[in-house]
Amino acid sequence: MVEPKIKAPHLRAPTAETVLPLSRVRTIMKSSMDTGLITNEVLFLMTKCSELFVQHLAREAYAASCSKETSDTLKYEHLSQLVNKSSNLEFLLQIVPEKIRVHTFQEMLRLNRSGTTSDDDDDDSESESESESDE
Amino acid sequence: MVERIEDLNLPNAVIARLIKEALPDGANVSKEARAAIARAASVFAIFVTSSSTALAHKQNHKTITAKDIMQTLTELDFESFVPSLSQDLEVYRKVVKDKKDSKASKKDASGAADATASGSGATEEAN
């Protein structure tokens, strides 16, 4: 297995240019209920920081995938695994959920039904709708 | 306000470019993974915005400042972003200042001044 060559994030030159469109980031920021005035400086900073986040996510997920597999393709599974194990990505658990196969899930459901309390049934019905939309 | 839900998506091509930049040459990204990263970035922006807003409100400020965002990032465990962002912000402030200065000195040549300001801004240290 080849050690992945990850580009160092700190070698990047600081710029006043953004790659992501500022107007779109403004719309996104405004969608948050109580956001007041957004200064140009704050808008710039949020855009930059979203860019950094995209690259951070890609880099980390790719590094994790390369240590396990020989494939050089970053897949959804790598992302959901990363989200699952990183505490600072906890807010993405609902956004990038781990995929589960319908039959695996039905198996889980069956095992759960046959010998657990009714408390678990609540969780089941919730995740059931999720898995159906996934597959 | 947001009219369509797609307005919250970040442009696919730009996301693809950013990802490509971050990964070593020859690396591929599945469509699904790219879509997930784009979605995650939108949510991240909303998350940081609302956390910063909460922080600003706690200090009785109505609008969020650059400092609020930096502090929020540290609190959310993304302090690794702060050094690069501070550098970007310094450059940005310088560019904005230069723009203002050149506009004040010669109103008609603002277009040419903008180009030189952003060109030199990337290499020079602010302040």
CSV table of C-alpha atoms in Angstrom, one decimal:
chain,number,residue,atom,x,y,z
A,1,MET,CA,0.0,0.0,0.0
A,2,VAL,CA,1.3,3.4,-0.9
A,3,GLU,CA,1.3,6.2,1.6
A,4,PRO,CA,-1.0,8.9,0.4
A,5,LYS,CA,0.7,12.2,-0.5
A,6,ILE,CA,-1.5,14.7,1.2
A,7,LYS,CA,-0.9,18.3,0.4
A,8,ALA,CA,0.0,20.3,3.4
A,9,PRO,CA,-2.9,22.7,4.2
A,10,HIS,CA,-0.6,25.4,5.5
A,11,LEU,CA,1.4,25.8,2.3
A,12,ARG,CA,-1.4,27.7,0.7
A,13,ALA,CA,-0.9,31.4,0.1
A,14,PRO,CA,-3.4,33.7,1.7
A,15,THR,CA,-5.5,35.5,-0.8
A,16,ALA,CA,-8.4,38.0,-0.8
A,17,GLU,CA,-10.1,36.0,-3.5
A,18,THR,CA,-12.7,33.4,-2.9
A,19,VAL,CA,-13.6,30.4,-5.0
A,20,LEU,CA,-17.1,30.0,-3.7
A,21,PRO,CA,-19.6,32.7,-4.7
A,22,LEU,CA,-20.1,35.3,-1.9
A,23,SER,CA,-23.7,35.8,-2.8
A,24,ARG,CA,-24.5,32.2,-2.3
A,25,VAL,CA,-22.8,32.1,1.0
A,26,ARG,CA,-24.7,35.2,2.1
A,27,THR,CA,-28.0,33.4,1.2
A,28,ILE,CA,-27.0,30.4,3.2
A,29,MET,CA,-26.0,32.6,6.2
A,30,LYS,CA,-29.3,34.4,6.0
A,31,SER,CA,-31.3,31.2,6.1
A,32,SER,CA,-30.2,30.9,9.7
A,33,MET,CA,-33.1,32.5,11.6
A,34,ASP,CA,-31.6,35.3,13.7
A,35,THR,CA,-28.7,36.4,11.6
A,36,GLY,CA,-28.6,40.1,11.6
A,37,LEU,CA,-26.5,42.3,9.3
A,38,ILE,CA,-23.7,40.5,7.5
A,39,THR,CA,-20.7,42.7,6.9
A,40,ASN,CA,-18.5,42.1,3.9
A,41,GLU,CA,-15.7,41.1,6.1
A,42,VAL,CA,-17.7,38.5,7.9
A,43,LEU,CA,-19.1,37.2,4.5
A,44,PHE,CA,-15.6,36.9,3.2
A,45,LEU,CA,-14.5,35.0,6.3
A,46,MET,CA,-17.4,32.6,6.2
A,47,THR,CA,-16.8,31.9,2.5
A,48,LYS,CA,-13.1,31.3,3.1
A,49,CYS,CA,-13.9,29.1,6.0
A,50,SER,CA,-16.4,27.0,4.0
A,51,GLU,CA,-13.7,26.5,1.4
A,52,LEU,CA,-11.3,25.3,4.1
A,53,PHE,CA,-14.0,23.0,5.4
A,54,VAL,CA,-14.6,21.4,2.1
A,55,GLN,CA,-10.9,20.7,1.7
A,56,HIS,CA,-10.5,19.6,5.2
A,57,LEU,CA,-13.4,17.1,4.8
A,58,ALA,CA,-12.0,15.8,1.5
A,59,ARG,CA,-8.5,15.5,2.8
A,60,GLU,CA,-9.4,13.7,6.0
A,61,ALA,CA,-11.8,11.3,4.4
A,62,TYR,CA,-9.3,10.5,1.6
A,63,ALA,CA,-6.5,9.9,4.1
A,64,ALA,CA,-8.7,7.5,6.0
A,65,SER,CA,-9.8,5.6,2.9
A,66,CYS,CA,-6.3,5.2,1.6
A,67,SER,CA,-5.0,3.7,4.8
A,68,LYS,CA,-7.6,0.9,4.4
A,69,GLU,CA,-8.0,0.3,0.7
A,70,THR,CA,-5.9,0.4,-2.4
A,71,SER,CA,-8.5,2.3,-4.4
A,72,ASP,CA,-7.9,5.9,-5.0
A,73,THR,CA,-11.5,6.9,-5.2
A,74,LEU,CA,-13.1,8.9,-2.4
A,75,LYS,CA,-16.5,7.4,-1.7
A,76,TYR,CA,-19.6,8.3,0.3
A,77,GLU,CA,-18.8,5.6,2.8
A,78,HIS,CA,-15.4,7.2,3.6
A,79,LEU,CA,-17.2,10.4,4.5
A,80,SER,CA,-19.9,8.9,6.6
A,81,GLN,CA,-17.2,6.9,8.5
A,82,LEU,CA,-15.2,10.0,9.1
A,83,VAL,CA,-18.2,11.9,10.3
A,84,ASN,CA,-19.0,9.0,12.6
A,85,LYS,CA,-15.6,9.0,14.3
A,86,SER,CA,-14.8,12.7,14.5
A,87,SER,CA,-16.2,14.6,17.4
A,88,ASN,CA,-16.0,18.0,15.7
A,89,LEU,CA,-18.1,16.6,12.8
A,90,GLU,CA,-20.9,15.5,15.1
A,91,PHE,CA,-23.2,18.1,13.6
A,92,LEU,CA,-23.1,16.2,10.3
A,93,LEU,CA,-24.4,12.9,11.7
A,94,GLN,CA,-27.9,13.5,10.3
A,95,ILE,CA,-26.6,15.1,7.1
A,96,VAL,CA,-24.1,12.4,6.1
A,97,PRO,CA,-25.6,9.3,7.7
A,98,GLU,CA,-24.1,5.9,7.4
A,99,LYS,CA,-25.9,3.9,4.7
A,100,ILE,CA,-27.5,0.7,5.6
A,101,ARG,CA,-28.9,-2.0,3.4
A,102,VAL,CA,-32.6,-2.8,3.6
A,103,HIS,CA,-32.0,-6.4,4.3
A,104,THR,CA,-29.4,-5.7,7.0
A,105,PHE,CA,-31.9,-3.3,8.5
A,106,GLN,CA,-34.7,-5.8,8.4
A,107,GLU,CA,-32.5,-8.3,10.1
A,108,MET,CA,-31.8,-5.8,12.9
A,109,LEU,CA,-35.4,-5.0,13.2
A,110,ARG,CA,-36.3,-8.7,13.5
A,111,LEU,CA,-33.6,-9.3,16.1
A,112,ASN,CA,-34.9,-6.2,18.0
A,113,ARG,CA,-38.5,-7.2,17.9
A,114,SER,CA,-37.8,-10.7,19.2
A,115,GLY,CA,-36.6,-9.9,22.6
A,116,THR,CA,-36.3,-6.2,23.6
A,117,THR,CA,-38.3,-3.6,25.3
A,118,SER,CA,-40.7,-1.2,23.5
A,119,ASP,CA,-38.3,1.6,24.0
A,120,ASP,CA,-36.3,0.4,21.0
A,121,ASP,CA,-39.3,0.3,18.8
A,122,ASP,CA,-39.4,4.1,18.8
A,123,ASP,CA,-35.9,4.3,17.4
A,124,ASP,CA,-36.7,1.6,14.8
A,125,SER,CA,-39.6,3.4,13.3
A,126,GLU,CA,-37.6,6.5,12.9
A,127,SER,CA,-34.6,5.0,11.2
A,128,GLU,CA,-36.9,2.8,9.1
A,129,SER,CA,-38.1,5.8,7.1
A,130,GLU,CA,-34.5,6.9,6.7
A,131,SER,CA,-33.2,3.7,5.3
A,132,GLU,CA,-36.1,3.5,2.9
A,133,SER,CA,-35.3,6.8,1.4
A,134,ASP,CA,-31.7,5.9,1.1
A,135,GLU,CA,-32.1,2.7,-0.9
B,1,MET,CA,-34.9,35.0,2.4
B,2,VAL,CA,-34.6,31.7,0.7
B,3,GLU,CA,-37.1,31.1,-2.1
B,4,ARG,CA,-36.0,27.7,-3.3
B,5,ILE,CA,-34.2,25.0,-1.4
B,6,GLU,CA,-31.6,24.7,-4.1
B,7,ASP,CA,-30.5,28.2,-3.2
B,8,LEU,CA,-28.7,26.7,-0.2
B,9,ASN,CA,-26.6,24.4,-2.4
B,10,LEU,CA,-23.1,25.5,-3.2
B,11,PRO,CA,-22.1,25.3,-6.9
B,12,ASN,CA,-21.1,21.8,-7.9
B,13,ALA,CA,-18.2,22.8,-10.1
B,14,VAL,CA,-16.6,24.9,-7.5
B,15,ILE,CA,-16.9,22.2,-4.9
B,16,ALA,CA,-15.3,19.7,-7.3
B,17,ARG,CA,-12.4,22.1,-7.9
B,18,LEU,CA,-11.8,22.6,-4.2
B,19,ILE,CA,-11.9,18.9,-3.5
B,20,LYS,CA,-9.5,18.2,-6.4
B,21,GLU,CA,-7.1,20.8,-5.1
B,22,ALA,CA,-7.1,19.1,-1.7
B,23,LEU,CA,-6.5,15.6,-2.9
B,24,PRO,CA,-3.3,14.2,-4.5
B,25,ASP,CA,-3.2,14.0,-8.3
B,26,GLY,CA,-5.0,11.0,-9.7
B,27,ALA,CA,-7.5,10.7,-6.9
B,28,ASN,CA,-11.1,10.3,-7.8
B,29,VAL,CA,-14.2,11.4,-6.0
B,30,SER,CA,-17.5,9.6,-6.4
B,31,LYS,CA,-20.5,11.7,-7.4
B,32,GLU,CA,-22.2,10.8,-4.1
B,33,ALA,CA,-19.2,11.8,-2.1
B,34,ARG,CA,-19.0,15.2,-3.8
B,35,ALA,CA,-22.7,15.8,-3.2
B,36,ALA,CA,-22.3,14.9,0.4
B,37,ILE,CA,-19.4,17.3,0.8
B,38,ALA,CA,-21.3,20.1,-0.8
B,39,ARG,CA,-24.3,19.5,1.5
B,40,ALA,CA,-21.9,19.3,4.5
B,41,ALA,CA,-20.3,22.6,3.6
B,42,SER,CA,-23.7,24.4,3.5
B,43,VAL,CA,-24.6,22.9,6.8
B,44,PHE,CA,-21.2,23.9,8.2
B,45,ALA,CA,-21.8,27.5,7.1
B,46,ILE,CA,-25.2,27.6,8.7
B,47,PHE,CA,-23.8,26.0,11.8
B,48,VAL,CA,-20.9,28.4,12.2
B,49,THR,CA,-23.2,31.4,11.5
B,50,SER,CA,-25.8,30.5,14.1
B,51,SER,CA,-23.1,29.7,16.7
B,52,SER,CA,-21.3,33.0,16.0
B,53,THR,CA,-24.7,34.8,16.2
B,54,ALA,CA,-25.3,33.2,19.5
B,55,LEU,CA,-21.9,34.2,20.7
B,56,ALA,CA,-22.4,37.8,19.6
B,57,HIS,CA,-25.7,38.0,21.3
B,58,LYS,CA,-24.2,36.7,24.5
B,59,GLN,CA,-21.9,39.7,24.4
B,60,ASN,CA,-24.8,42.0,23.6
B,61,HIS,CA,-23.7,42.6,20.1
B,62,LYS,CA,-26.2,42.6,17.3
B,63,THR,CA,-24.0,41.7,14.4
B,64,ILE,CA,-21.3,39.1,14.2
B,65,THR,CA,-17.7,40.2,13.8
B,66,ALA,CA,-14.6,38.4,12.4
B,67,LYS,CA,-13.5,37.8,16.0
B,68,ASP,CA,-16.8,36.0,16.8
B,69,ILE,CA,-16.3,33.7,13.9
B,70,MET,CA,-12.7,32.9,14.9
B,71,GLN,CA,-13.8,32.2,18.5
B,72,THR,CA,-16.7,30.1,17.3
B,73,LEU,CA,-14.3,28.0,15.2
B,74,THR,CA,-12.1,27.4,18.1
B,75,GLU,CA,-15.0,26.4,20.3
B,76,LEU,CA,-16.3,24.0,17.6
B,77,ASP,CA,-12.9,22.4,17.4
B,78,PHE,CA,-11.8,23.8,14.1
B,79,GLU,CA,-9.0,25.9,15.5
B,80,SER,CA,-6.8,24.6,12.7
B,81,PHE,CA,-8.6,26.9,10.3
B,82,VAL,CA,-7.9,30.0,12.3
B,83,PRO,CA,-4.3,30.7,11.3
B,84,SER,CA,-5.0,30.5,7.5
B,85,LEU,CA,-8.2,32.5,8.0
B,86,SER,CA,-6.4,35.2,9.9
B,87,GLN,CA,-3.9,35.6,7.1
B,88,ASP,CA,-6.6,35.7,4.5
B,89,LEU,CA,-8.4,38.3,6.5
B,90,GLU,CA,-5.3,40.5,6.8
B,91,VAL,CA,-4.9,40.4,3.0
B,92,TYR,CA,-8.6,41.0,2.5
B,93,ARG,CA,-8.5,44.1,4.8
B,94,LYS,CA,-5.5,45.4,3.0
B,95,VAL,CA,-7.1,45.0,-0.4
B,96,VAL,CA,-10.3,46.8,0.8
B,97,LYS,CA,-8.2,49.6,2.3
B,98,ASP,CA,-6.2,50.0,-0.9
B,99,LYS,CA,-9.3,50.1,-2.9
B,100,LYS,CA,-10.7,52.8,-0.8
B,101,ASP,CA,-7.5,54.8,-0.9
B,102,SER,CA,-7.2,54.6,-4.6
B,103,LYS,CA,-10.8,55.5,-5.1
B,104,ALA,CA,-10.3,58.6,-3.0
B,105,SER,CA,-7.2,59.7,-4.8
B,106,LYS,CA,-8.3,59.1,-8.4
B,107,LYS,CA,-11.9,58.3,-9.0
B,108,ASP,CA,-11.8,57.4,-12.6
B,109,ALA,CA,-8.9,54.9,-12.5
B,110,SER,CA,-10.6,52.6,-10.0
B,111,GLY,CA,-10.8,49.6,-12.3
B,112,ALA,CA,-7.1,49.5,-13.0
B,113,ALA,CA,-6.3,50.1,-9.3
B,114,ASP,CA,-8.5,47.2,-8.3
B,115,ALA,CA,-6.5,44.9,-10.5
B,116,THR,CA,-3.1,45.9,-9.1
B,117,ALA,CA,-4.4,46.0,-5.5
B,118,SER,CA,-5.6,42.4,-5.6
B,119,GLY,CA,-2.5,41.3,-7.5
B,120,SER,CA,0.0,42.8,-5.0
B,121,GLY,CA,-2.2,42.1,-2.0
B,122,ALA,CA,-1.6,38.4,-2.2
B,123,THR,CA,2.1,38.7,-1.8
B,124,GLU,CA,2.4,41.6,0.6
B,125,GLU,CA,1.9,41.5,4.4
B,126,ALA,CA,-1.0,43.5,5.6
B,127,ASN,CA,-0.3,46.3,8.2
